[in-house]
Coordinates of C-alpha atoms in Angstrom, one line a residue:
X1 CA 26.7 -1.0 10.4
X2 CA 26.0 0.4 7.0
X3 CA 24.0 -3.0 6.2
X4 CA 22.3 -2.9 9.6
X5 CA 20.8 0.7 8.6
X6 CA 20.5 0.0 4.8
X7 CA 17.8 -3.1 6.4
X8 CA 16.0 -0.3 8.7
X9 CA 15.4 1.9 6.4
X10 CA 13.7 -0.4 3.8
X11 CA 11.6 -2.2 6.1
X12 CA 10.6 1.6 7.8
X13 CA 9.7 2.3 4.5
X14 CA 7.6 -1.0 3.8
X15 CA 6.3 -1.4 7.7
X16 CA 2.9 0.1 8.3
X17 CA 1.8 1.1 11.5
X18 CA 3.4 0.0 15.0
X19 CA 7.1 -1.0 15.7
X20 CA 7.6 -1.7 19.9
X21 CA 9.1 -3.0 22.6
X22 CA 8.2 -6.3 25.3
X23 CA 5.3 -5.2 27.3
X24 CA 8.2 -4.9 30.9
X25 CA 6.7 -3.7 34.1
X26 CA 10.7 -1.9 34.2
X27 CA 10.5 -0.5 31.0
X28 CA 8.5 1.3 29.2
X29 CA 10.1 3.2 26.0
X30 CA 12.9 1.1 24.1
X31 CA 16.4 3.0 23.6
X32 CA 18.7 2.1 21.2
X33 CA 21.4 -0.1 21.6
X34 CA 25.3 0.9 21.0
X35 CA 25.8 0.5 17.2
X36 CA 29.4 -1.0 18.6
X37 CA 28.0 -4.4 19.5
X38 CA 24.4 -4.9 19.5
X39 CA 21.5 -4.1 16.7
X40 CA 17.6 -3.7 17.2
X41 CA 15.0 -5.8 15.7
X42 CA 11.1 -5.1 15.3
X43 CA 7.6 -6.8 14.5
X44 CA 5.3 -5.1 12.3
X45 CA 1.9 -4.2 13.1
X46 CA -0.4 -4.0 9.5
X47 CA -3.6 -2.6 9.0
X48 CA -6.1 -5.8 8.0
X49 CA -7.4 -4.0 5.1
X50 CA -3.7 -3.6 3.5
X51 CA -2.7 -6.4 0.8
X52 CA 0.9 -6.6 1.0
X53 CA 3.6 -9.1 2.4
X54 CA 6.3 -7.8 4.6
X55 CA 8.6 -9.3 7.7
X56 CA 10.5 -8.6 10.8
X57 CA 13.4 -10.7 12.4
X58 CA 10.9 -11.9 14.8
X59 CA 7.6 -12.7 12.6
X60 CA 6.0 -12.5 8.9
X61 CA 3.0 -11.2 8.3
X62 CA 1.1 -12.3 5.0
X63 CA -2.1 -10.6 3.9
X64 CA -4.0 -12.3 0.5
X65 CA -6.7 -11.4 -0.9
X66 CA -7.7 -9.2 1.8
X67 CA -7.2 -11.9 4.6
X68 CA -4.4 -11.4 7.2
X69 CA -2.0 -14.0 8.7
X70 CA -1.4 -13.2 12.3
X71 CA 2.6 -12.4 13.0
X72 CA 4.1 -15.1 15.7
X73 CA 6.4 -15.2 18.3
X74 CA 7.7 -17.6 20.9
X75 CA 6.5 -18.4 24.4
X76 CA 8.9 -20.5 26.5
X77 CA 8.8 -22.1 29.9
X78 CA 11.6 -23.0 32.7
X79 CA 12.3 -26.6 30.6
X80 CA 13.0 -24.0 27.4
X81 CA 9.9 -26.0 25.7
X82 CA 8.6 -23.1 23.6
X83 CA 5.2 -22.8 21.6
X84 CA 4.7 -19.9 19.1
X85 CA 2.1 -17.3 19.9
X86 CA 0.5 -14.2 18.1
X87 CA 3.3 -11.5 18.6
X88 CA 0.6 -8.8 18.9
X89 CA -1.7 -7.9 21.4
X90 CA -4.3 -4.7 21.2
X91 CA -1.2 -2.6 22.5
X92 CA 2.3 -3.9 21.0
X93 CA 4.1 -6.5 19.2
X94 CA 7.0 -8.4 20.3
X95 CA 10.2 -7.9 18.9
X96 CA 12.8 -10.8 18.8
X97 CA 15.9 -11.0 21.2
X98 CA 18.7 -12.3 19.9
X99 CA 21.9 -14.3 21.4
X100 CA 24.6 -15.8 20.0
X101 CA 25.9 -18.8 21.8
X102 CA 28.7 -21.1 20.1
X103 CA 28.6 -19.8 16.6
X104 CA 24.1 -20.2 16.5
X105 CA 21.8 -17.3 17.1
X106 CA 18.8 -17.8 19.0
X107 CA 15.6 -16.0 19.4
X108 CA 15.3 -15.7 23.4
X109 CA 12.0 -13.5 23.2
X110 CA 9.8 -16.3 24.4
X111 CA 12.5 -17.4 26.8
X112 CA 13.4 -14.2 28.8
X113 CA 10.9 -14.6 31.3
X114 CA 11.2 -18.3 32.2
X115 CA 15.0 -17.7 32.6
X116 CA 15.7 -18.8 36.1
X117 CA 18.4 -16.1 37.0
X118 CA 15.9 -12.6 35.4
X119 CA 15.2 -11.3 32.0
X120 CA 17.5 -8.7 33.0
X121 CA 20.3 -11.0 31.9
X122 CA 19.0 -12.5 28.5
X123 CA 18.4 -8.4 27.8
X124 CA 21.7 -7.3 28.7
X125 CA 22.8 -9.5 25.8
X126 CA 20.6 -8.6 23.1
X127 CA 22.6 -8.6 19.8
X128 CA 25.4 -10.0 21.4
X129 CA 27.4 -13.2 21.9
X130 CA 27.3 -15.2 25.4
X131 CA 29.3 -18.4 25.0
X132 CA 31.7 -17.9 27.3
X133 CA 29.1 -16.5 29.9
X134 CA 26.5 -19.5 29.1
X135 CA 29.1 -22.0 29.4
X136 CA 30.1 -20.5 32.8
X137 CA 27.5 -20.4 34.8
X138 CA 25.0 -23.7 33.6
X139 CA 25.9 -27.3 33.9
X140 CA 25.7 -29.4 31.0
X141 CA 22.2 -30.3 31.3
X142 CA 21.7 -26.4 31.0
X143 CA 24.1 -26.1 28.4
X144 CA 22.0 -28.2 26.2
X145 CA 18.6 -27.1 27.4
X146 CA 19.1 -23.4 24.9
X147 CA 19.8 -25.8 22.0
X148 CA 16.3 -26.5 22.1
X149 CA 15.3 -22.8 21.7
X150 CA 14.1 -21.2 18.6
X151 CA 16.3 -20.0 16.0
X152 CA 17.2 -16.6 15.1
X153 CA 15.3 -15.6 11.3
X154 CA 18.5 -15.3 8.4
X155 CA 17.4 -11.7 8.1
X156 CA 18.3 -11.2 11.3
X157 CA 21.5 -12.8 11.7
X158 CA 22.7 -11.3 8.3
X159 CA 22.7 -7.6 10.3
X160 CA 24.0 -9.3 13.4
X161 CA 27.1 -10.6 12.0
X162 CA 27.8 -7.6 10.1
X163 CA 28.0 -5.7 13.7
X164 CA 29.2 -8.6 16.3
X165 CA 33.1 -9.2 16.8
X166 CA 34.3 -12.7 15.5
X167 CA 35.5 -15.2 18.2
X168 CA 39.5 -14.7 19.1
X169 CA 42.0 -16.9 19.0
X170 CA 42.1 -16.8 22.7
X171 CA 37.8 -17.7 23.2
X172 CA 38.6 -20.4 21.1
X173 CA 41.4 -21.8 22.8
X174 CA 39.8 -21.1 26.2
X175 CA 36.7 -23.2 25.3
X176 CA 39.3 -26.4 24.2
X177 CA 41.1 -26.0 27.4
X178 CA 37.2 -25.5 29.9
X179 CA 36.0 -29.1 28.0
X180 CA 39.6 -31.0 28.9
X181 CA 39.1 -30.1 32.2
X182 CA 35.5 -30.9 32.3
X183 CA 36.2 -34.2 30.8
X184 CA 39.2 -34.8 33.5
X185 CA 36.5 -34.3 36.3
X186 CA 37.4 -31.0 37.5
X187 CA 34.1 -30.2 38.6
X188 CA 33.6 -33.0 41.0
X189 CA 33.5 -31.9 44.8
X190 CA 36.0 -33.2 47.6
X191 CA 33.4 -34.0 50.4
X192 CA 35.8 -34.4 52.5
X193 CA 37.2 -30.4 52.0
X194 CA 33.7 -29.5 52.1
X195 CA 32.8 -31.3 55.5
X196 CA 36.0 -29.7 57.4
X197 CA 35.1 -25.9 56.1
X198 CA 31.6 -26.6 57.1
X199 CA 32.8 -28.1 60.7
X200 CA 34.6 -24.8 61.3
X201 CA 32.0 -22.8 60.6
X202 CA 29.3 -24.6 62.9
X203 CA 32.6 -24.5 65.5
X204 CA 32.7 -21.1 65.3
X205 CA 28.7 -20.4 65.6
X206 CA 29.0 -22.7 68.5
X207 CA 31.9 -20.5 70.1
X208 CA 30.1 -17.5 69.7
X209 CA 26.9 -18.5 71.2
X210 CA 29.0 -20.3 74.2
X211 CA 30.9 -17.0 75.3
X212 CA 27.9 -14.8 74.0
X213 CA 27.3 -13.7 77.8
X214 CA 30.2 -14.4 79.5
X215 CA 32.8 -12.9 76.8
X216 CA 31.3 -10.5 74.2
X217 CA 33.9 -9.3 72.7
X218 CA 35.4 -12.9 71.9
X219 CA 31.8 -13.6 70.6
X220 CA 31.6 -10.7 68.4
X221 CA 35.0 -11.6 67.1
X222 CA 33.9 -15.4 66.6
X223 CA 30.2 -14.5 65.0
X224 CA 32.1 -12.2 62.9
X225 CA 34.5 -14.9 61.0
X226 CA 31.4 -17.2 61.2
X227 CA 30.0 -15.2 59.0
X228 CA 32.5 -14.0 56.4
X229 CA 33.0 -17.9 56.2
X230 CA 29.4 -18.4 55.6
X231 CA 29.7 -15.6 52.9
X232 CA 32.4 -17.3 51.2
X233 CA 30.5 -21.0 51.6
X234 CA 27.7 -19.5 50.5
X235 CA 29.6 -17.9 47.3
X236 CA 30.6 -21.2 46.6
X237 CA 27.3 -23.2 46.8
X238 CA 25.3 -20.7 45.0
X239 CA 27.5 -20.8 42.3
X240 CA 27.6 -24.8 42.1
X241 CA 25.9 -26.6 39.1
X242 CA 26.4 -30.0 41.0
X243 CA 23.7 -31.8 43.2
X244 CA 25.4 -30.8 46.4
X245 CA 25.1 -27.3 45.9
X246 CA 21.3 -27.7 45.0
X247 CA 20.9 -29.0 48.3
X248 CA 23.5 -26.3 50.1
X249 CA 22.3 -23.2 47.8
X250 CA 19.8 -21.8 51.0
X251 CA 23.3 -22.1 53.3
X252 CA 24.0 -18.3 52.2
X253 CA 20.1 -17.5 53.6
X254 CA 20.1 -19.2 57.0
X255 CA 23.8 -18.6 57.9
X256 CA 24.7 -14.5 56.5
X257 CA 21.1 -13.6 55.7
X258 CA 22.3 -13.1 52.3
X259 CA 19.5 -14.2 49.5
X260 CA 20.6 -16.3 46.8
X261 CA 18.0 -14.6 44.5
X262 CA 19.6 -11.1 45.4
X263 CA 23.3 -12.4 45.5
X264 CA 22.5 -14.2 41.7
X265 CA 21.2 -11.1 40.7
X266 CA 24.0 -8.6 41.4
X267 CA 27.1 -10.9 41.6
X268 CA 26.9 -12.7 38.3
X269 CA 26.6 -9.3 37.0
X270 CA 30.0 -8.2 38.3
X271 CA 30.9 -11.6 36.7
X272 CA 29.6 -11.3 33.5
X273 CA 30.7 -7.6 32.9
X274 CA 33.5 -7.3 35.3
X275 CA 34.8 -3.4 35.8
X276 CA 32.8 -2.6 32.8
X277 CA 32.2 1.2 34.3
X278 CA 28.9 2.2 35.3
X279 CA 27.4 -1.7 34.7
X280 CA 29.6 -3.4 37.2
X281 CA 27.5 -2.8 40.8
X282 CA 30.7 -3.8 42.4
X283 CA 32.6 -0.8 41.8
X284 CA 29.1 1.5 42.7
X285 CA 30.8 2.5 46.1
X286 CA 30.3 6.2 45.4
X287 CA 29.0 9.0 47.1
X288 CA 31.6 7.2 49.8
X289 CA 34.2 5.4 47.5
X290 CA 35.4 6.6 44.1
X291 CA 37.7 3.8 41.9
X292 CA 37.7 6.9 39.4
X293 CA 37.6 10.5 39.2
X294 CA 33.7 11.3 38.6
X295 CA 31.8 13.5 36.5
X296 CA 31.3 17.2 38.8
X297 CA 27.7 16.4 38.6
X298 CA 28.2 13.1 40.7
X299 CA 31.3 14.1 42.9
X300 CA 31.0 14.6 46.8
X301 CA 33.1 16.3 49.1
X302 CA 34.0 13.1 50.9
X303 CA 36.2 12.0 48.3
X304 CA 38.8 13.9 49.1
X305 CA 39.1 11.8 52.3
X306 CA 38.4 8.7 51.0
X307 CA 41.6 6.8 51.6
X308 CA 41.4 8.0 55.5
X309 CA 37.6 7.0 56.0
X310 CA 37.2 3.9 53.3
X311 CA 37.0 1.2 56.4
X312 CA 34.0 3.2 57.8
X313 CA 32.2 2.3 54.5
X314 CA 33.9 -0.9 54.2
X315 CA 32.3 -2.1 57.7
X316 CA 28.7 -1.4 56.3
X317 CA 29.0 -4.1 53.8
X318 CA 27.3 -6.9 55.2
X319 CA 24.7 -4.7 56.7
X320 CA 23.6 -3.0 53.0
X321 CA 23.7 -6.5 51.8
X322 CA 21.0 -7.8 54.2
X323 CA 18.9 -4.5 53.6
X324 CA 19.2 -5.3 49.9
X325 CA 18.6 -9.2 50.2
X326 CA 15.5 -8.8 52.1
X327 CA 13.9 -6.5 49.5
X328 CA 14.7 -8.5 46.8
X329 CA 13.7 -11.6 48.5
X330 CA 10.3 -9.7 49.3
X331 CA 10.2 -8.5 45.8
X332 CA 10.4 -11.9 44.6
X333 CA 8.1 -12.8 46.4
X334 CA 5.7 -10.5 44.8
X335 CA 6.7 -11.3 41.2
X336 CA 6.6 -15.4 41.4
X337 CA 10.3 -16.1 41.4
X338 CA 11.5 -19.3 42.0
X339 CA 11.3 -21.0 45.2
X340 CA 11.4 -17.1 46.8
X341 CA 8.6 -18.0 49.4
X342 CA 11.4 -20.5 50.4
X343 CA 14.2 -18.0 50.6
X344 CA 12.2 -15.7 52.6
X345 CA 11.3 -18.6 55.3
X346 CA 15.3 -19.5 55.4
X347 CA 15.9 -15.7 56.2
X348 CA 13.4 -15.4 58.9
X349 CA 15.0 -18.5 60.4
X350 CA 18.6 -16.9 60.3
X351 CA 17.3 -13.4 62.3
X352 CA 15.6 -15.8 64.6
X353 CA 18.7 -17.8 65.8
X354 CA 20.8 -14.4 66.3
X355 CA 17.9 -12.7 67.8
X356 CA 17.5 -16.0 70.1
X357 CA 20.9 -16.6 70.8
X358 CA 22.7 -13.7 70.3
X359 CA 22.4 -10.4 72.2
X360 CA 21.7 -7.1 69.9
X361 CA 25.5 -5.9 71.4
X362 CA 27.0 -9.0 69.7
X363 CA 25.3 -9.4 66.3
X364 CA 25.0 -6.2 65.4
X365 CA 28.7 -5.3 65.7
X366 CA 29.4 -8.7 64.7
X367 CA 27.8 -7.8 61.0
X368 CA 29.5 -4.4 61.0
X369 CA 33.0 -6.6 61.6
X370 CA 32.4 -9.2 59.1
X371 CA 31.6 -6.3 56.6
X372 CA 35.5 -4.4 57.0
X373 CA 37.0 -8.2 56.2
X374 CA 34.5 -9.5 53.4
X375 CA 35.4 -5.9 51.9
X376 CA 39.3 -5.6 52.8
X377 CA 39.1 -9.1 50.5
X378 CA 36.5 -8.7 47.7
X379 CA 37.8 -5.1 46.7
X380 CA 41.8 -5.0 46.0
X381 CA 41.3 -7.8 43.3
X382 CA 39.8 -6.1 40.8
X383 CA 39.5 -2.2 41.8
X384 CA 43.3 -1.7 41.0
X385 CA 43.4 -3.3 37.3
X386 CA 42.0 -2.1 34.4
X387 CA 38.6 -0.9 33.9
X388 CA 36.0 -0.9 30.5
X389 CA 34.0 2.1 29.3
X390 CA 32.9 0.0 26.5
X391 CA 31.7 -3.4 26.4
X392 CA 34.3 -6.2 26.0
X393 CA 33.6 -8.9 23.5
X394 CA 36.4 -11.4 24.5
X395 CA 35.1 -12.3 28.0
X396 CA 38.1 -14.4 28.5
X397 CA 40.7 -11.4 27.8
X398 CA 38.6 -9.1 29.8
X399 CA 39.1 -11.4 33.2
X400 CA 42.4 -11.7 32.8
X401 CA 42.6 -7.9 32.2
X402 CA 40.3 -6.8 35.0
X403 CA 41.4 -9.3 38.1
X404 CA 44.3 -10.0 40.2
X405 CA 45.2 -12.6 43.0
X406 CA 46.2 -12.5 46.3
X407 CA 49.2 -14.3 47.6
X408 CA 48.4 -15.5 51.2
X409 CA 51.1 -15.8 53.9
X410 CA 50.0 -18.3 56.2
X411 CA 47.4 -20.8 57.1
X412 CA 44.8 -18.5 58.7
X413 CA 45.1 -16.3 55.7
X414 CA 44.4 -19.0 53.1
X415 CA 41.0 -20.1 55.3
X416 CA 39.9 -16.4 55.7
X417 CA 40.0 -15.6 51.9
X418 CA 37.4 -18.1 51.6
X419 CA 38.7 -19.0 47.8
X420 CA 38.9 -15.4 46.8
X421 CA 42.5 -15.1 46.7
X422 CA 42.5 -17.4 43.5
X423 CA 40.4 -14.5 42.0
X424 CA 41.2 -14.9 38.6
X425 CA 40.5 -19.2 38.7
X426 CA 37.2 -18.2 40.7
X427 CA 36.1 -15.6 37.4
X428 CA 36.7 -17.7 34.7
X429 CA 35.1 -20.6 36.6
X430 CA 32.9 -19.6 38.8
X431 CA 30.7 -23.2 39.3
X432 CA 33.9 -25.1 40.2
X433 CA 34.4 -26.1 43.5
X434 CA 36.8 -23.1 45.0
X435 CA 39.0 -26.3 46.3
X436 CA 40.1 -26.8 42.6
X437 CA 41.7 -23.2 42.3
X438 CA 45.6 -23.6 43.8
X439 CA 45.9 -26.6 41.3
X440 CA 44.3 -24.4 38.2
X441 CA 47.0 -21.7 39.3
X442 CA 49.9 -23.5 37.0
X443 CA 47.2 -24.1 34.5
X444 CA 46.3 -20.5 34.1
X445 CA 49.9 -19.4 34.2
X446 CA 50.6 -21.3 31.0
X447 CA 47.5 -20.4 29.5
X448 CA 48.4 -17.1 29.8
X449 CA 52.0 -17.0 28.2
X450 CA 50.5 -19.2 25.7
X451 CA 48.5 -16.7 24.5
X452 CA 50.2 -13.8 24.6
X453 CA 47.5 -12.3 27.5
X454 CA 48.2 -8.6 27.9
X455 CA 49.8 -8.1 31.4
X456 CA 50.0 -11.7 32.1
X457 CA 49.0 -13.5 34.9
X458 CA 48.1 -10.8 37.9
X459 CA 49.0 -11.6 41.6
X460 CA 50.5 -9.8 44.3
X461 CA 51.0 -10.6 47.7
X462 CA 47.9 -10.2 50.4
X463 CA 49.4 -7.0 52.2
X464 CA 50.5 -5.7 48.9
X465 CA 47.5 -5.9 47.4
X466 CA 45.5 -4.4 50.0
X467 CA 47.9 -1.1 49.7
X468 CA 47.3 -1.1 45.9
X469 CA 43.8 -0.6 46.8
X470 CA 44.3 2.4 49.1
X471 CA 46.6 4.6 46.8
X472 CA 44.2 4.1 44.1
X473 CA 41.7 5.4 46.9
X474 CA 44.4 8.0 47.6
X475 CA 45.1 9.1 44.1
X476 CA 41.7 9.2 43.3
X477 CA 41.1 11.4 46.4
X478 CA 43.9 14.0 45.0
X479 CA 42.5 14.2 41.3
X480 CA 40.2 16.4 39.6
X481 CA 36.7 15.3 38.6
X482 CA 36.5 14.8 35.1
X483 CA 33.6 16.3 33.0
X484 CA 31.9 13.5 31.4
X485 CA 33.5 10.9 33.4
X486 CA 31.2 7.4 33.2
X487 CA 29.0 7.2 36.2
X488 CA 29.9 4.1 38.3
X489 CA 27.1 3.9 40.1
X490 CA 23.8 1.7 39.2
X491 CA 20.3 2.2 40.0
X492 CA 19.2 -1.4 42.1
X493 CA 19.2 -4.7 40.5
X494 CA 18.7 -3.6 36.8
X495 CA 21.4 -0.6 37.1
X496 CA 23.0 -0.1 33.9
X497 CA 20.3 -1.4 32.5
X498 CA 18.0 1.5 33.9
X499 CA 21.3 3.8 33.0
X500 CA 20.9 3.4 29.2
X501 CA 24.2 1.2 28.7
X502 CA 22.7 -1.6 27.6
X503 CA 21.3 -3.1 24.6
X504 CA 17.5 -4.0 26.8
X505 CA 17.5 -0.4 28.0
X506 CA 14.4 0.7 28.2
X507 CA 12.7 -3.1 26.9
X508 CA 13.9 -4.3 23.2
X509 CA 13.1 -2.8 20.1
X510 CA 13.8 0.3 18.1
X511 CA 12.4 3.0 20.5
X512 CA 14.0 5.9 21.2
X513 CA 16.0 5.9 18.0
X514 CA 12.5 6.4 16.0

């Protein structure tokens, strides 16, 4: 840190005029990142009468003899085929962006707004490192499409590695143990697995829609596990990297009316930065549901009851979801996201089966229903381990820290977790097919003991780790609220983002801290 500030201060001294942020509809005034794992960069503006020669990690500017040399950046598209650029308009300059991914910093300025999946994501890891992350979610063609992007400047990545955490011995041995399996064709799909889920779901659609008049109770109940199914196919597909799940990716759309834009958006968040407090949307629950005492300023009455009432917010679930989905997908719309015209089509198709085949007293409760169980099974495997008020460098650490997995007790159990009960498999490898996870389970294990993971390898059994879950709801209830506490809650799809706790708060750039 003391080299990071030592390089501000001479090139404040030596920069002219204008030091700013990306011109970002979201953001408009740059905020400084935490000095604990990220650093800001900045392009210089100069005067064209000036003779002088000075640089930023994201251009140079030359001036001789009274003639300027316009300062560059980068301009990417989806393929990562960049271009440079002149990093100044009449308003601001760009600053660079900076990632490390295996050991190389790149400069992901240009890139941010072709990335697929939101610039929110390539600003969230400004100044920090994002193998483990990177290798993740992409396939291998993806993989090597960033090697093509532009390099970070030496100046820069002199300040960054002064700042960013080296790899641990556990990364490392992760990474070894992530290309054996590759290489051993862990990745590659069981059709056959894949047909028979898919046949019980349509079985079940069919059911409901069968006893729809003559039996709606039964039909509620059936729609219901249709589509906590379809939630956990969906999870699945949208999370693939294979050509299957290209094809399958609208399934979560037309079947649960949940958008895979909107679902990317906020769940690989919670996978990227699980329990990190007040980044993770997962654990934003409150006013209803607190994981941890709050601050007084963001506490509500209804805490205290909590662990009596939590199934009453539990059942709105699925129903926030779709409210969420659809404005994103209309949102996305509006700003040109990828294929979101065709998202929005397969969402209109889904409200058009239920509202043709389905009475308003079947679907309706059947969405409140499949909420309560989508819930009682997505919460209890992270919500009673440990959570982060700091970022965590070792990703790999921080998911064995932050998950646990469910033991099921029977057959009906297994199907109805949808792959969730292998938690901690799903989290460290979230693109392969959930039908790999009970064989990774010895895998793991050892993996574990071999290196020495703090706590181990988490499970508990199904109905134990659902009443973990409501005495941390209980004790939570009984506590006092704690001044300064982190706020858990985020603020739509760019939460902690918007909040301050990140490293793009606010755009890139020195901001704030000037």
């Amino acid at each position: 840190m003391i080299l990071q500030h030592a390089l501000m201060g001479l090139v404040l001294l030596v920069a002219p005029t204008c030091i700013s942020s990306f011109s970002i509809p979201h953001h408009r005034v740059a905020s400084m990142p935490r000095a604990s794992s990220s650093t800001a960069r900045f392009s210089t503006v100069v005067e064209p009468t000036t003779t002088t020669t000075t640089s930023s990690s994201s251009s140079s500017i030359e001036i001789i003899e009274g003639e300027e040399k316009i300062p560059t950046a980068w301009e990417c598209n989806e393929d990562a085929e960049c271009v440079e650029i002149p990093a100044c308009d009449e308003e601001v300059c760009r600053t660079s962006l900076d990632v490390r991914i295996h050991n190389t910093w790149y400069n992901l300025s240009g890139w941010r707004k072709a990335h697929p999946a939101g610039a929110h994501w390539i600003d969230w890891y400004d100044g920090r490192d994002a193998t483990d992350v990177m290798d993740a979610f992409h396939s291998k063609k993806g993989r090597e499409m960033y090697k093509r992007l532009p390099k970070s400047s030496d100046e820069t990545i002199a300040v960054l590695e002064a700042s960013v955490a080296p790899y641990s011995q556990t990364e490392i041995n992760f990474r070894k143990l992530r290309d054996q399996l590759e290489a051993d064709g862990w990745w590659d799909r069981d059709y056959v697995h894949e047909a028979t889920l898919l046949g019980i779901w349509a079985s079940l659609v069919v059911g409901a829609a069968v006893t729809a008049e003559s039996a709606p109770p039964l039909s509620t109940f059936l729609l219901a596990l249709s589509m906590t199914n379809a939630g956990w196919l969906g999870h699945d597909y949208i999370h693939g990297i294979d050509k299957f799940t290209d094809v399958m990716r609208p399934f979560a759309a037309v079947a649960a009316g949940l958008g895979p834009t909107w679902w990317s958006d906020k769940h690989n968040k919670h996978h990227a930065l699980t329990n990190e407090m007040g980044v993770d949307e997962d654990l934003a629950t409150d006013p209803f549901l607190f994981a941890w005492a709050p601050d007084p300023a963001h506490d509500s009455p209804l805490r205290k009851i909590q662990h009596w009432i939590f199934y009453i917010p539990f059942s709105f679930l699925f129903a926030l979801w779709r409210v969420d989905t659809l404005k994103v997908a209309v949102d996305s719309v509006e700003t040109k996201r990828p294929d979101a015209k065709n998202e929005l089509w397969y969402l209109l198709a889904h409200y058009f089966v239920l509202l043709t085949f389905f009475p308003l007293t079947v679907w309706v409760p059947a969405v409140f229903l499949s909420g309560l169980m989508s819930a009682l099974i997505v919460t209890p495997t992270h919500q009673s381990e440990e959570y982060f008020e700091e970022y965590q460098p070792d990703w790999v650490t921080a998911q064995f820290k932050s998950t646990r997995n469910a033991v099921t007790t029977n057959p009906f159990s297994e199907w109805l977790w949808g792959g969730m009960q292998y938690q901690l498999e799903h989290h460290l490898f979230p693109s392969m097919p959930r039908s790999k996870y009970p064989a990774l389970k010895p895998i793991l294990t050892k993996f574990c003991e071999e290196n020495n993971v703090p706590g181990g390898y988490r499970e508990s059994g199904e109905f134990e780790i659902l009443y973990m879950n409501w005495d941390l709801y209980r004790k939570v209830a009984e506590a006092d609220p704690v001044p300064g506490a982190p706020y858990s809650r985020g603020n739509g799809q760019l939460g902690a983002i918007d909040l301050g706790t990140s490293p793009g708060a606010g755009g890139v750039g020195l901001g704030k801290f000037l």
